[in-house]
């Protein structure tokens, strides 16, 4: 791989409905494209106003949520943690998690998953 910088724009990144029911766009994933790293994947997620994801867990991967807009609550093994712009939350492997958007606008966050997200690692509960 050469040393050419890699970039993507939010307005051209396609979102889809993920297994946990949030709207998700994979920004960088070493399984989808050739990248100079393989230790993590990066996605942009959106939970609509007053919406929520469904309980799920990643068996082997850790996940970091970095909140970029909105407010809500993440439940990690039934423990509530408030979400607000600028907050980061680490979800350890195998922890049951779900997000509730408690505001009247989209709750947007970045998801950093290490090792990179794989469907075989996710369990919808």
N, CA, C and O atoms as a Tinker XYZ file with bonds, in Angstrom:
   500  protein
     1  N      0.845000   -1.180000    0.000000    73     2
     2  CA     0.000000    0.000000    0.000000    64     1     3
     3  C      0.883000    1.233000    0.000000    63     2     4     5
     4  O      1.884000    1.288000    0.715000    81     3
     5  N      0.520000    2.213000   -0.793000    73     3     6
     6  CA     1.320000    3.434000   -0.833000    64     5     7
     7  C      0.950000    4.344000    0.337000    63     6     8     9
     8  O      0.108000    3.995000    1.165000    81     7
     9  N      1.583000    5.501000    0.394000    73     7    10
    10  CA     1.350000    6.409000    1.522000    64     9    11
    11  C      0.346000    7.506000    1.188000    63    10    12    13
    12  O      0.353000    8.562000    1.822000    81    11
    13  N     -0.516000    7.272000    0.202000    73    11    14
    14  CA    -1.538000    8.241000   -0.157000    64    13    15
    15  C     -2.559000    8.344000    0.973000    63    14    16    17
    16  O     -3.065000    7.323000    1.440000    81    15
    17  N     -2.868000    9.561000    1.419000    73    15    18
    18  CA    -3.878000    9.709000    2.472000    64    17    19
    19  C     -5.230000    9.152000    2.011000    63    18    20    21
    20  O     -5.579000    9.240000    0.834000    81    19
    21  N     -5.966000    8.591000    2.935000    73    19    22
    22  CA    -7.295000    8.049000    2.659000    64    21    23
    23  C     -8.304000    8.939000    3.368000    63    22    24    25
    24  O     -8.144000    9.249000    4.549000    81    23
    25  N     -9.346000    9.350000    2.646000    73    23    26
    26  CA   -10.376000   10.180000    3.273000    64    25    27
    27  C    -11.742000    9.801000    2.730000    63    26    28    29
    28  O    -11.869000    9.254000    1.635000    81    27
    29  N    -12.762000   10.108000    3.524000    73    27    30
    30  CA   -14.148000    9.881000    3.123000    64    29    31
    31  C    -14.974000   11.043000    3.636000    63    30    32    33
    32  O    -14.648000   11.642000    4.661000    81    31
    33  N    -16.042000   11.361000    2.925000    73    31    34
    34  CA   -16.943000   12.434000    3.313000    64    33    35
    35  C    -18.253000   11.855000    3.831000    63    34    36    37
    36  O    -18.785000   10.899000    3.268000    81    35
    37  N    -18.764000   12.438000    4.900000    73    35    38
    38  CA   -19.991000   11.934000    5.519000    64    37    39
    39  C    -21.165000   11.933000    4.547000    63    38    40    41
    40  O    -21.994000   11.023000    4.587000    81    39
    41  N    -21.251000   12.933000    3.678000    73    39    42
    42  CA   -22.402000   13.021000    2.783000    64    41    43
    43  C    -22.363000   12.012000    1.637000    63    42    44    45
    44  O    -23.340000   11.891000    0.897000    81    43
    45  N    -21.270000   11.294000    1.477000    73    43    46
    46  CA   -21.200000   10.270000    0.429000    64    45    47
    47  C    -21.065000    8.861000    1.004000    63    46    48    49
    48  O    -20.940000    7.894000    0.253000    81    47
    49  N    -21.091000    8.744000    2.315000    73    47    50
    50  CA   -20.996000    7.438000    2.967000    64    49    51
    51  C    -22.407000    6.896000    3.166000    63    50    52    53
    52  O    -23.238000    7.551000    3.795000    81    51
    53  N    -22.681000    5.715000    2.640000    73    51    54
    54  CA   -24.032000    5.149000    2.679000    64    53    55
    55  C    -24.327000    4.472000    4.019000    63    54    56    57
    56  O    -23.526000    3.691000    4.534000    81    55
    57  N    -25.503000    4.796000    4.567000    73    55    58
    58  CA   -25.978000    4.183000    5.805000    64    57    59
    59  C    -26.893000    3.002000    5.490000    63    58    60    61
    60  O    -27.535000    2.964000    4.440000    81    59
    61  N    -26.946000    2.052000    6.401000    73    59    62
    62  CA   -27.857000    0.911000    6.306000    64    61    63
    63  C    -28.359000    0.609000    7.714000    63    62    64    65
    64  O    -27.782000    1.084000    8.692000    81    63
    65  N    -29.414000   -0.165000    7.825000    73    63    66
    66  CA   -29.928000   -0.540000    9.137000    64    65    67
    67  C    -29.135000   -1.731000    9.656000    63    66    68    69
    68  O    -29.140000   -2.808000    9.060000    81    67
    69  N    -28.459000   -1.518000   10.767000    73    67    70
    70  CA   -27.622000   -2.562000   11.371000    64    69    71
    71  C    -28.488000   -3.545000   12.154000    63    70    72    73
    72  O    -29.679000   -3.310000   12.358000    81    71
    73  N    -27.887000   -4.634000   12.585000    73    71    74
    74  CA   -28.597000   -5.661000   13.340000    64    73    75
    75  C    -29.219000   -5.153000   14.625000    63    74    76    77
    76  O    -30.236000   -5.682000   15.073000    81    75
    77  N    -28.609000   -4.116000   15.233000    73    75    78
    78  CA   -29.164000   -3.553000   16.476000    64    77    79
    79  C    -30.199000   -2.467000   16.203000    63    78    80    81
    80  O    -30.705000   -1.839000   17.133000    81    79
    81  N    -30.517000   -2.243000   14.914000    73    79    82
    82  CA   -31.546000   -1.323000   14.420000    64    81    83
    83  C    -31.131000    0.141000   14.360000    63    82    84    85
    84  O    -31.984000    0.994000   14.116000    81    83
    85  N    -29.860000    0.470000   14.571000    73    83    86
    86  CA   -29.432000    1.846000   14.337000    64    85    87
    87  C    -29.099000    1.991000   12.850000    63    86    88    89
    88  O    -28.932000    0.997000   12.143000    81    87
    89  N    -29.005000    3.225000   12.393000    73    87    90
    90  CA   -28.548000    3.505000   11.035000    64    89    91
    91  C    -27.031000    3.596000   11.093000    63    90    92    93
    92  O    -26.489000    4.383000   11.869000    81    91
    93  N    -26.339000    2.802000   10.283000    73    91    94
    94  CA   -24.890000    2.669000   10.401000    64    93    95
    95  C    -24.219000    2.843000    9.047000    63    94    96    97
    96  O    -24.713000    2.362000    8.027000    81    95
    97  N    -23.088000    3.537000    9.052000    73    95    98
    98  CA   -22.239000    3.652000    7.859000    64    97    99
    99  C    -20.836000    3.239000    8.248000    63    98   100   101
   100  O    -20.233000    3.843000    9.135000    81    99
   101  N    -20.314000    2.220000    7.597000    73    99   102
   102  CA   -18.936000    1.815000    7.860000    64   101   103
   103  C    -18.014000    2.789000    7.144000    63   102   104   105
   104  O    -18.021000    2.876000    5.917000    81   103
   105  N    -17.225000    3.517000    7.915000    73   103   106
   106  CA   -16.324000    4.517000    7.344000    64   105   107
   107  C    -15.035000    3.850000    6.902000    63   106   108   109
   108  O    -14.648000    3.953000    5.738000    81   107
   109  N    -14.372000    3.171000    7.818000    73   107   110
   110  CA   -13.167000    2.409000    7.502000    64   109   111
   111  C    -13.301000    1.018000    8.099000    63   110   112   113
   112  O    -13.571000    0.868000    9.291000    81   111
   113  N    -13.111000    0.009000    7.270000    73   111   114
   114  CA   -13.143000   -1.374000    7.741000    64   113   115
   115  C    -12.156000   -2.173000    6.902000    63   114   116   117
   116  O    -12.317000   -2.268000    5.685000    81   115
   117  N    -11.130000   -2.753000    7.537000    73   115   118
   118  CA   -10.109000   -3.470000    6.772000    64   117   119
   119  C    -10.649000   -4.678000    6.019000    63   118   120   121
   120  O     -9.978000   -5.189000    5.122000    81   119
   121  N    -11.846000   -5.146000    6.361000    73   119   122
   122  CA   -12.444000   -6.248000    5.618000    64   121   123
   123  C    -13.142000   -5.814000    4.348000    63   122   124   125
   124  O    -13.472000   -6.648000    3.504000    81   123
   125  N    -13.375000   -4.503000    4.198000    73   123   126
   126  CA   -14.095000   -3.982000    3.037000    64   125   127
   127  C    -13.208000   -3.283000    2.022000    63   126   128   129
   128  O    -13.619000   -3.075000    0.881000    81   127
   129  N    -12.016000   -2.925000    2.416000    73   127   130
   130  CA   -11.121000   -2.198000    1.519000    64   129   131
   131  C     -9.685000   -2.363000    1.996000    63   130   132   133
   132  O     -9.429000   -2.769000    3.129000    81   131
   133  N     -8.786000   -2.048000    1.132000    73   131   134
   134  CA    -7.369000   -2.154000    1.479000    64   133   135
   135  C     -6.964000   -0.937000    2.310000    63   134   136   137
   136  O     -7.046000    0.202000    1.850000    81   135
   137  N     -6.527000   -1.199000    3.537000    73   135   138
   138  CA    -6.146000   -0.140000    4.469000    64   137   139
   139  C     -4.783000   -0.464000    5.065000    63   138   140   141
   140  O     -4.381000   -1.627000    5.104000    81   139
   141  N     -4.064000    0.567000    5.534000    73   139   142
   142  CA    -2.740000    0.327000    6.116000    64   141   143
   143  C     -2.798000   -0.140000    7.571000    63   142   144   145
   144  O     -1.793000   -0.079000    8.278000    81   143
   145  N     -3.959000   -0.602000    8.022000    73   143   146
   146  CA    -4.112000   -1.099000    9.385000    64   145   147
   147  C     -5.152000   -2.205000    9.367000    63   146   148   149
   148  O     -5.911000   -2.329000    8.406000    81   147
   149  N     -5.195000   -2.994000   10.399000    73   147   150
   150  CA    -6.222000   -4.037000   10.478000    64   149   151
   151  C     -6.759000   -4.206000   11.893000    63   150   152   153
   152  O     -7.510000   -5.147000   12.149000    81   151
   153  N     -6.395000   -3.319000   12.820000    73   151   154
   154  CA    -6.740000   -3.512000   14.220000    64   153   155
   155  C     -8.084000   -2.991000   14.669000    63   154   156   157
   156  O     -8.501000   -3.279000   15.791000    81   155
   157  N     -8.791000   -2.220000   13.824000    73   155   158
   158  CA   -10.080000   -1.677000   14.238000    64   157   159
   159  C    -10.926000   -1.336000   13.019000    63   158   160   161
   160  O    -10.427000   -1.273000   11.895000    81   159
   161  N    -12.217000   -1.118000   13.263000    73   159   162
   162  CA   -13.108000   -0.573000   12.244000    64   161   163
   163  C    -13.744000    0.687000   12.825000    63   162   164   165
   164  O    -13.861000    0.833000   14.042000    81   163
   165  N    -14.152000    1.592000   11.941000    73   163   166
   166  CA   -14.757000    2.863000   12.343000    64   165   167
   167  C    -16.066000    3.035000   11.598000    63   166   168   169
   168  O    -16.114000    2.924000   10.373000    81   167
   169  N    -17.138000    3.309000   12.352000    73   167   170
   170  CA   -18.456000    3.511000   11.754000    64   169   171
   171  C    -19.117000    4.745000   12.347000    63   170   172   173
   172  O    -18.771000    5.190000   13.441000    81   171
   173  N    -20.079000    5.292000   11.599000    73   171   174
   174  CA   -20.921000    6.394000   12.050000    64   173   175
   175  C    -22.307000    5.816000   12.280000    63   174   176   177
   176  O    -22.857000    5.157000   11.397000    81   175
   177  N    -22.881000    6.057000   13.462000    73   175   178
   178  CA   -24.195000    5.508000   13.799000    64   177   179
   179  C    -25.169000    6.626000   14.136000    63   178   180   181
   180  O    -24.778000    7.670000   14.658000    81   179
   181  N    -26.447000    6.395000   13.830000    73   179   182
   182  CA   -27.511000    7.347000   14.131000    64   181   183
   183  C    -28.685000    6.586000   14.743000    63   182   184   185
   184  O    -29.142000    5.581000   14.198000    81   183
   185  N    -29.164000    7.083000   15.886000    73   183   186
   186  CA   -30.388000    6.579000   16.497000    64   185   187
   187  C    -31.384000    7.734000   16.422000    63   186   188   189
   188  O    -31.085000    8.821000   16.915000    81   187
   189  N    -32.563000    7.532000   15.818000    73   187   190
   190  CA   -33.509000    8.633000   15.632000    64   189   191
   191  C    -34.092000    9.132000   16.954000    63   190   192   193
   192  O    -33.986000    8.454000   17.976000    81   191
   193  N    -34.709000   10.320000   16.933000    73   191   194
   194  CA   -35.311000   10.875000   18.145000    64   193   195
   195  C    -36.254000    9.879000   18.815000    63   194   196   197
   196  O    -37.096000    9.259000   18.165000    81   195
   197  N    -36.092000    9.742000   20.130000    73   195   198
   198  CA   -36.903000    8.855000   20.970000    64   197   199
   199  C    -36.780000    7.380000   20.575000    63   198   200   201
   200  O    -37.591000    6.561000   21.007000    81   199
   201  N    -35.785000    7.033000   19.764000    73   199   202
   202  CA   -35.573000    5.651000   19.338000    64   201   203
   203  C    -34.549000    4.949000   20.207000    63   202   204   205
   204  O    -33.979000    5.538000   21.126000    81   203
   205  N    -34.326000    3.683000   19.903000    73   203   206
   206  CA   -33.328000    2.915000   20.649000    64   205   207
   207  C    -32.790000    1.785000   19.781000    63   206   208   209
   208  O    -33.406000    1.388000   18.792000    81   207
   209  N    -31.641000    1.283000   20.170000    73   207   210
   210  CA   -31.124000    0.066000   19.564000    64   209   211
   211  C    -31.660000   -1.108000   20.379000    63   210   212   213
   212  O    -32.241000   -0.918000   21.447000    81   211
   213  N    -31.463000   -2.307000   19.874000    73   211   214
   214  CA   -31.898000   -3.488000   20.619000    64   213   215
   215  C    -30.711000   -4.045000   21.399000    63   214   216   217
   216  O    -29.565000   -3.858000   20.990000    81   215
   217  N    -30.964000   -4.717000   22.502000    73   215   218
   218  CA   -29.854000   -5.303000   23.259000    64   217   219
   219  C    -29.043000   -6.262000   22.379000    63   218   220   221
   220  O    -29.587000   -7.091000   21.651000    81   219
   221  N    -27.743000   -6.114000   22.480000    73   219   222
   222  CA   -26.823000   -6.940000   21.696000    64   221   223
   223  C    -25.473000   -6.943000   22.387000    63   222   224   225
   224  O    -25.251000   -6.205000   23.347000    81   223
   225  N    -24.575000   -7.780000   21.891000    73   223   226
   226  CA   -23.219000   -7.774000   22.421000    64   225   227
   227  C    -22.255000   -8.232000   21.340000    63   226   228   229
   228  O    -22.614000   -8.959000   20.413000    81   227
   229  N    -21.024000   -7.781000   21.494000    73   227   230
   230  CA   -19.926000   -8.240000   20.661000    64   229   231
   231  C    -19.121000   -9.202000   21.518000    63   230   232   233
   232  O    -18.616000   -8.823000   22.575000    81   231
   233  N    -19.000000  -10.421000   21.077000    73   231   234
   234  CA   -18.408000  -11.478000   21.896000    64   233   235
   235  C    -16.922000  -11.243000   22.162000    63   234   236   237
   236  O    -16.477000  -11.332000   23.307000    81   235
   237  N    -16.152000  -10.943000   21.115000    73   235   238
   238  CA   -14.689000  -10.821000   21.246000    64   237   239
   239  C    -14.168000   -9.385000   21.145000    63   238   240   241
   240  O    -13.026000   -9.115000   21.516000    81   239
   241  N    -14.983000   -8.479000   20.654000    73   239   242
   242  CA   -14.500000   -7.123000   20.374000    64   241   243
   243  C    -14.886000   -6.132000   21.459000    63   242   244   245
   244  O    -15.942000   -6.250000   22.079000    81   243
   245  N    -14.014000   -5.150000   21.679000    73   243   246
   246  CA   -14.336000   -3.975000   22.487000    64   245   247
   247  C    -14.881000   -2.917000   21.544000    63   246   248   249
   248  O    -14.575000   -2.912000   20.352000    81   247
   249  N    -15.690000   -2.022000   22.090000    73   247   250
   250  CA   -16.275000   -0.970000   21.267000    64   249   251
   251  C    -16.200000    0.344000   22.028000    63   250   252   253
   252  O    -16.473000    0.395000   23.227000    81   251
   253  N    -15.827000    1.405000   21.324000    73   251   254
   254  CA   -15.839000    2.746000   21.890000    64   253   255
   255  C    -16.889000    3.549000   21.135000    63   254   256   257
   256  O    -16.888000    3.583000   19.905000    81   255
   257  N    -17.787000    4.196000   21.877000    73   255   258
   258  CA   -18.752000    5.131000   21.294000    64   257   259
   259  C    -18.249000    6.536000   21.607000    63   258   260   261
   260  O    -17.946000    6.855000   22.757000    81   259
   261  N    -18.164000    7.369000   20.578000    73   259   262
   262  CA   -17.790000    8.775000   20.749000    64   261   263
   263  C    -18.983000    9.592000   20.280000    63   262   264   265
   264  O    -19.305000    9.597000   19.092000    81   263
   265  N    -19.644000   10.285000   21.208000    73   263   266
   266  CA   -20.884000   10.996000   20.905000    64   265   267
   267  C    -20.555000   12.314000   20.208000    63   266   268   269
   268  O    -19.775000   13.122000   20.711000    81   267
   269  N    -21.170000   12.514000   19.033000    73   267   270
   270  CA   -20.913000   13.750000   18.284000    64   269   271
   271  C    -22.132000   14.670000   18.225000    63   270   272   273
   272  O    -22.005000   15.843000   17.875000    81   271
   273  N    -23.314000   14.146000   18.565000    73   271   274
   274  CA   -24.517000   14.985000   18.582000    64   273   275
   275  C    -25.615000   14.268000   19.350000    63   274   276   277
   276  O    -25.755000   13.048000   19.261000    81   275
   277  N    -26.397000   15.040000   20.111000    73   275   278
   278  CA   -27.551000   14.492000   20.804000    64   277   279
   279  C    -27.256000   14.062000   22.234000    63   278   280   281
   280  O    -26.146000   14.216000   22.743000    81   279
   281  N    -28.298000   13.514000   22.864000    73   279   282
   282  CA   -28.204000   13.043000   24.242000    64   281   283
   283  C    -28.990000   11.753000   24.384000    63   282   284   285
   284  O    -29.964000   11.523000   23.667000    81   283
   285  N    -28.566000   10.926000   25.302000    73   283   286
   286  CA   -29.270000    9.673000   25.533000    64   285   287
   287  C    -28.616000    8.896000   26.648000    63   286   288   289
   288  O    -27.902000    9.453000   27.482000    81   287
   289  N    -28.868000    7.608000   26.651000    73   287   290
   290  CA   -28.316000    6.711000   27.660000    64   289   291
   291  C    -27.872000    5.429000   26.983000    63   290   292   293
   292  O    -28.581000    4.883000   26.138000    81   291
   293  N    -26.696000    4.954000   27.357000    73   291   294
   294  CA   -26.275000    3.618000   26.958000    64   293   295
   295  C    -26.377000    2.735000   28.191000    63   294   296   297
   296  O    -25.981000    3.133000   29.287000    81   295
   297  N    -26.903000    1.553000   28.008000    73   295   298
   298  CA   -26.976000    0.570000   29.084000    64   297   299
   299  C    -25.946000   -0.507000   28.782000    63   298   300   301
   300  O    -26.006000   -1.158000   27.739000    81   299
   301  N    -25.002000   -0.692000   29.696000    73   299   302
   302  CA   -23.952000   -1.702000   29.559000    64   301   303
   303  C    -24.113000   -2.665000   30.727000    63   302   304   305
   304  O    -23.907000   -2.297000   31.883000    81   303
   305  N    -24.483000   -3.897000   30.415000    73   303   306
   306  CA   -24.798000   -4.883000   31.460000    64   305   307
   307  C    -25.751000   -4.290000   32.497000    63   306   308   309
   308  O    -25.543000   -4.430000   33.702000    81   307
   309  N    -26.793000   -3.629000   32.009000    73   307   310
   310  CA   -27.878000   -3.020000   32.785000    64   309   311
   311  C    -27.470000   -1.759000   33.537000    63   310   312   313
   312  O    -28.292000   -1.181000   34.248000    81   311
   313  N    -26.232000   -1.322000   33.401000    73   311   314
   314  CA   -25.797000   -0.092000   34.071000    64   313   315
   315  C    -25.987000    1.087000   33.119000    63   314   316   317
   316  O    -25.406000    1.092000   32.034000    81   315
   317  N    -26.795000    2.098000   33.504000    73   315   318
   318  CA   -27.008000    3.248000   32.632000    64   317   319
   319  C    -25.849000    4.248000   32.713000    63   318   320   321
   320  O    -25.338000    4.550000   33.792000    81   319
   321  N    -25.457000    4.746000   31.550000    73   319   322
   322  CA   -24.429000    5.784000   31.463000    64   321   323
   323  C    -24.975000    6.866000   30.539000    63   322   324   325
   324  O    -25.355000    6.585000   29.403000    81   323
   325  N    -25.013000    8.109000   31.033000    73   323   326
   326  CA   -25.510000    9.217000   30.237000    64   325   327
   327  C    -24.609000    9.503000   29.043000    63   326   328   329
   328  O    -23.383000    9.444000   29.137000    81   327
   329  N    -25.245000    9.815000   27.919000    73   327   330
   330  CA   -24.520000   10.163000   26.700000    64   329   331
   331  C    -24.778000   11.618000   26.356000    63   330   332   333
   332  O    -25.912000   12.091000   26.428000    81   331
   333  N    -23.731000   12.317000   25.984000    73   331   334
   334  CA   -23.842000   13.702000   25.554000    64   333   335
   335  C    -22.692000   13.984000   24.601000    63   334   336   337
   336  O    -21.712000   13.241000   24.556000    81   335
   337  N    -22.820000   15.045000   23.853000    73   335   338
   338  CA   -21.792000   15.429000   22.888000    64   337   339
   339  C    -20.428000   15.514000   23.571000    63   338   340   341
   340  O    -20.279000   16.154000   24.612000    81   339
   341  N    -19.437000   14.857000   22.966000    73   339   342
   342  CA   -18.078000   14.896000   23.485000    64   341   343
   343  C    -17.719000   13.776000   24.438000    63   342   344   345
   344  O    -16.562000   13.658000   24.839000    81   343
   345  N    -18.686000   12.952000   24.809000    73   343   346
   346  CA   -18.413000   11.854000   25.742000    64   345   347
   347  C    -18.012000   10.600000   24.967000    63   346   348   349
   348  O    -18.560000   10.307000   23.904000    81   347
   349  N    -17.050000    9.870000   25.518000    73   347   350
   350  CA   -16.650000    8.568000   24.978000    64   349   351
   351  C    -16.965000    7.502000   26.015000    63   350   352   353
   352  O    -16.783000    7.715000   27.214000    81   351
   353  N    -17.437000    6.355000   25.544000    73   351   354
   354  CA   -17.775000    5.241000   26.426000    64   353   355
   355  C    -17.149000    3.973000   25.853000    63   354   356   357
   356  O    -17.290000    3.688000   24.664000    81   355
   357  N    -16.464000    3.218000   26.696000    73   355   358
   358  CA   -15.878000    1.944000   26.295000    64   357   359
   359  C    -16.805000    0.805000   26.713000    63   358   360   361
   360  O    -17.179000    0.691000   27.881000    81   359
   361  N    -17.168000   -0.031000   25.749000    73   359   362
   362  CA   -17.980000   -1.218000   26.016000    64   361   363
   363  C    -17.057000   -2.430000   25.903000    63   362   364   365
   364  O    -16.526000   -2.696000   24.824000    81   363
   365  N    -16.857000   -3.168000   26.996000    73   363   366
   366  CA   -15.943000   -4.315000   26.950000    64   365   367
   367  C    -16.544000   -5.495000   26.186000    63   366   368   369
   368  O    -17.758000   -5.552000   25.990000    81   367
   369  N    -15.708000   -6.429000   25.758000    73   367   370
   370  CA   -16.210000   -7.615000   25.061000    64   369   371
   371  C    -17.261000   -8.351000   25.894000    63   370   372   373
   372  O    -17.157000   -8.437000   27.118000    81   371
   373  N    -18.262000   -8.871000   25.212000    73   371   374
   374  CA   -19.343000   -9.694000   25.780000    64   373   375
   375  C    -20.330000   -8.938000   26.655000    63   374   376   377
   376  O    -21.252000   -9.550000   27.194000    81   375
   377  N    -20.170000   -7.624000   26.814000    73   375   378
   378  CA   -21.124000   -6.849000   27.613000    64   377   379
   379  C    -22.406000   -6.633000   26.806000    63   378   380   381
   380  O    -22.355000   -6.277000   25.629000    81   379
   381  N    -23.548000   -6.849000   27.447000    73   379   382
   382  CA   -24.829000   -6.573000   26.804000    64   381   383
   383  C    -25.017000   -5.061000   26.785000    63   382   384   385
   384  O    -24.851000   -4.390000   27.803000    81   383
   385  N    -25.364000   -4.534000   25.612000    73   383   386
   386  CA   -25.458000   -3.084000   25.452000    64   385   387
   387  C    -26.645000   -2.698000   24.580000    63   386   388   389
   388  O    -27.056000   -3.441000   23.688000    81   387
   389  N    -27.184000   -1.514000   24.862000    73   387   390
   390  CA   -28.142000   -0.878000   23.955000    64   389   391
   391  C    -28.175000    0.609000   24.274000    63   390   392   393
   392  O    -27.798000    1.034000   25.366000    81   391
   393  N    -28.633000    1.392000   23.300000    73   391   394
   394  CA   -28.628000    2.848000   23.391000    64   393   395
   395  C    -30.057000    3.354000   23.267000    63   394   396   397
   396  O    -30.825000    2.864000   22.438000    81   395
   397  N    -30.415000    4.336000   24.093000    73   395   398
   398  CA   -31.714000    4.990000   24.032000    64   397   399
   399  C    -31.480000    6.471000   23.749000    63   398   400   401
   400  O    -30.737000    7.137000   24.469000    81   399
   401  N    -32.118000    6.982000   22.693000    73   399   402
   402  CA   -32.053000    8.406000   22.368000    64   401   403
   403  C    -33.192000    9.102000   23.097000    63   402   404   405
   404  O    -34.361000    8.822000   22.835000    81   403
   405  N    -32.860000    9.997000   24.000000    73   403   406
   406  CA   -33.864000   10.650000   24.830000    64   405   407
   407  C    -34.181000   12.069000   24.382000    63   406   408   409
   408  O    -34.909000   12.782000   25.072000    81   407
   409  N    -33.651000   12.491000   23.242000    73   407   410
   410  CA   -33.888000   13.871000   22.815000    64   409   411
   411  C    -34.711000   13.907000   21.523000    63   410   412   413
   412  O    -35.049000   12.869000   20.955000    81   411
   413  N    -35.019000   15.116000   21.079000    73   411   414
   414  CA   -35.866000   15.318000   19.904000    64   413   415
   415  C    -35.069000   15.511000   18.623000    63   414   416   417
   416  O    -35.598000   16.013000   17.632000    81   415
   417  N    -33.819000   15.120000   18.636000    73   415   418
   418  CA   -32.990000   15.159000   17.423000    64   417   419
   419  C    -32.170000   13.871000   17.382000    63   418   420   421
   420  O    -32.100000   13.131000   18.364000    81   419
   421  N    -31.562000   13.623000   16.246000    73   419   422
   422  CA   -30.771000   12.402000   16.103000    64   421   423
   423  C    -29.659000   12.331000   17.145000    63   422   424   425
   424  O    -29.048000   13.343000   17.488000    81   423
   425  N    -29.408000   11.133000   17.638000    73   423   426
   426  CA   -28.240000   10.848000   18.467000    64   425   427
   427  C    -27.209000   10.245000   17.521000    63   426   428   429
   428  O    -27.423000    9.167000   16.967000    81   427
   429  N    -26.092000   10.942000   17.338000    73   427   430
   430  CA   -25.059000   10.500000   16.404000    64   429   431
   431  C    -23.781000   10.187000   17.161000    63   430   432   433
   432  O    -23.393000   10.907000   18.082000    81   431
   433  N    -23.132000    9.098000   16.757000    73   431   434
   434  CA   -21.880000    8.738000   17.407000    64   433   435
   435  C    -21.005000    7.945000   16.458000    63   434   436   437
   436  O    -21.476000    7.334000   15.499000    81   435
   437  N    -19.724000    7.975000   16.756000    73   435   438
   438  CA   -18.764000    7.145000   16.050000    64   437   439
   439  C    -18.554000    5.881000   16.861000    63   438   440   441
   440  O    -18.534000    5.921000   18.092000    81   439
   441  N    -18.398000    4.756000   16.173000    73   439   442
   442  CA   -18.135000    3.463000   16.807000    64   441   443
   443  C    -16.766000    2.984000   16.357000    63   442   444   445
   444  O    -16.517000    2.822000   15.162000    81   443
   445  N    -15.900000    2.763000   17.297000    73   443   446
   446  CA   -14.583000    2.197000   17.013000    64   445   447
   447  C    -14.585000    0.799000   17.619000    63   446   448   449
   448  O    -14.751000    0.641000   18.829000    81   447
   449  N    -14.401000   -0.206000   16.781000    73   447   450
   450  CA   -14.484000   -1.596000   17.223000    64   449   451
   451  C    -13.136000   -2.271000   16.995000    63   450   452   453
   452  O    -12.572000   -2.211000   15.903000    81   451
   453  N    -12.628000   -2.917000   18.050000    73   451   454
   454  CA   -11.333000   -3.596000   17.957000    64   453   455
   455  C    -11.397000   -4.939000   18.664000    63   454   456   457
   456  O    -11.783000   -4.996000   19.831000    81   455
   457  N    -11.025000   -6.031000   17.983000    73   455   458
   458  CA   -10.716000   -6.109000   16.564000    64   457   459
   459  C    -11.926000   -5.694000   15.724000    63   458   460   461
   460  O    -13.032000   -5.587000   16.253000    81   459
   461  N    -11.730000   -5.458000   14.420000    73   459   462
   462  CA   -12.801000   -4.935000   13.575000    64   461   463
   463  C    -14.098000   -5.743000   13.687000    63   462   464   465
   464  O    -14.087000   -6.959000   13.879000    81   463
   465  N    -15.209000   -5.022000   13.561000    73   463   466
   466  CA   -16.526000   -5.636000   13.641000    64   465   467
   467  C    -16.669000   -6.741000   12.595000    63   466   468   469
   468  O    -16.238000   -6.597000   11.451000    81   467
   469  N    -17.284000   -7.842000   13.016000    73   467   470
   470  CA   -17.659000   -8.942000   12.121000    64   469   471
   471  C    -19.042000   -9.419000   12.541000    63   470   472   473
   472  O    -19.341000   -9.483000   13.733000    81   471
   473  N    -19.876000   -9.750000   11.584000    73   471   474
   474  CA   -21.232000  -10.202000   11.916000    64   473   475
   475  C    -21.213000  -11.441000   12.806000    63   474   476   477
   476  O    -22.095000  -11.609000   13.648000    81   475
   477  N    -20.228000  -12.300000   12.629000    73   475   478
   478  CA   -20.153000  -13.524000   13.440000    64   477   479
   479  C    -19.828000  -13.240000   14.910000    63   478   480   481
   480  O    -19.999000  -14.112000   15.762000    81   479
   481  N    -19.361000  -12.024000   15.207000    73   479   482
   482  CA   -19.008000  -11.639000   16.575000    64   481   483
   483  C    -20.175000  -10.972000   17.301000    63   482   484   485
   484  O    -20.130000  -10.799000   18.519000    81   483
   485  N    -21.223000  -10.596000   16.558000    73   483   486
   486  CA   -22.344000   -9.867000   17.147000    64   485   487
   487  C    -23.505000  -10.805000   17.441000    63   486   488   489
   488  O    -23.905000  -11.613000   16.603000    81   487
   489  N    -24.034000  -10.676000   18.647000    73   487   490
   490  CA   -25.196000  -11.460000   19.052000    64   489   491
   491  C    -26.329000  -10.503000   19.396000    63   490   492   493
   492  O    -26.214000   -9.709000   20.330000    81   491
   493  N    -27.437000  -10.578000   18.636000    73   491   494
   494  CA   -28.623000   -9.778000   18.916000    64   493   495
   495  C    -29.451000  -10.558000   19.932000    63   494   496   497
   496  O    -29.742000  -11.736000   19.729000    81   495
   497  N    -29.825000   -9.902000   21.017000    73   495   498
   498  CA   -30.518000  -10.596000   22.119000    64   497   499
   499  C    -32.015000  -10.301000   22.118000    63   498   500
   500  O    -32.744000  -10.803000   22.974000    81   499
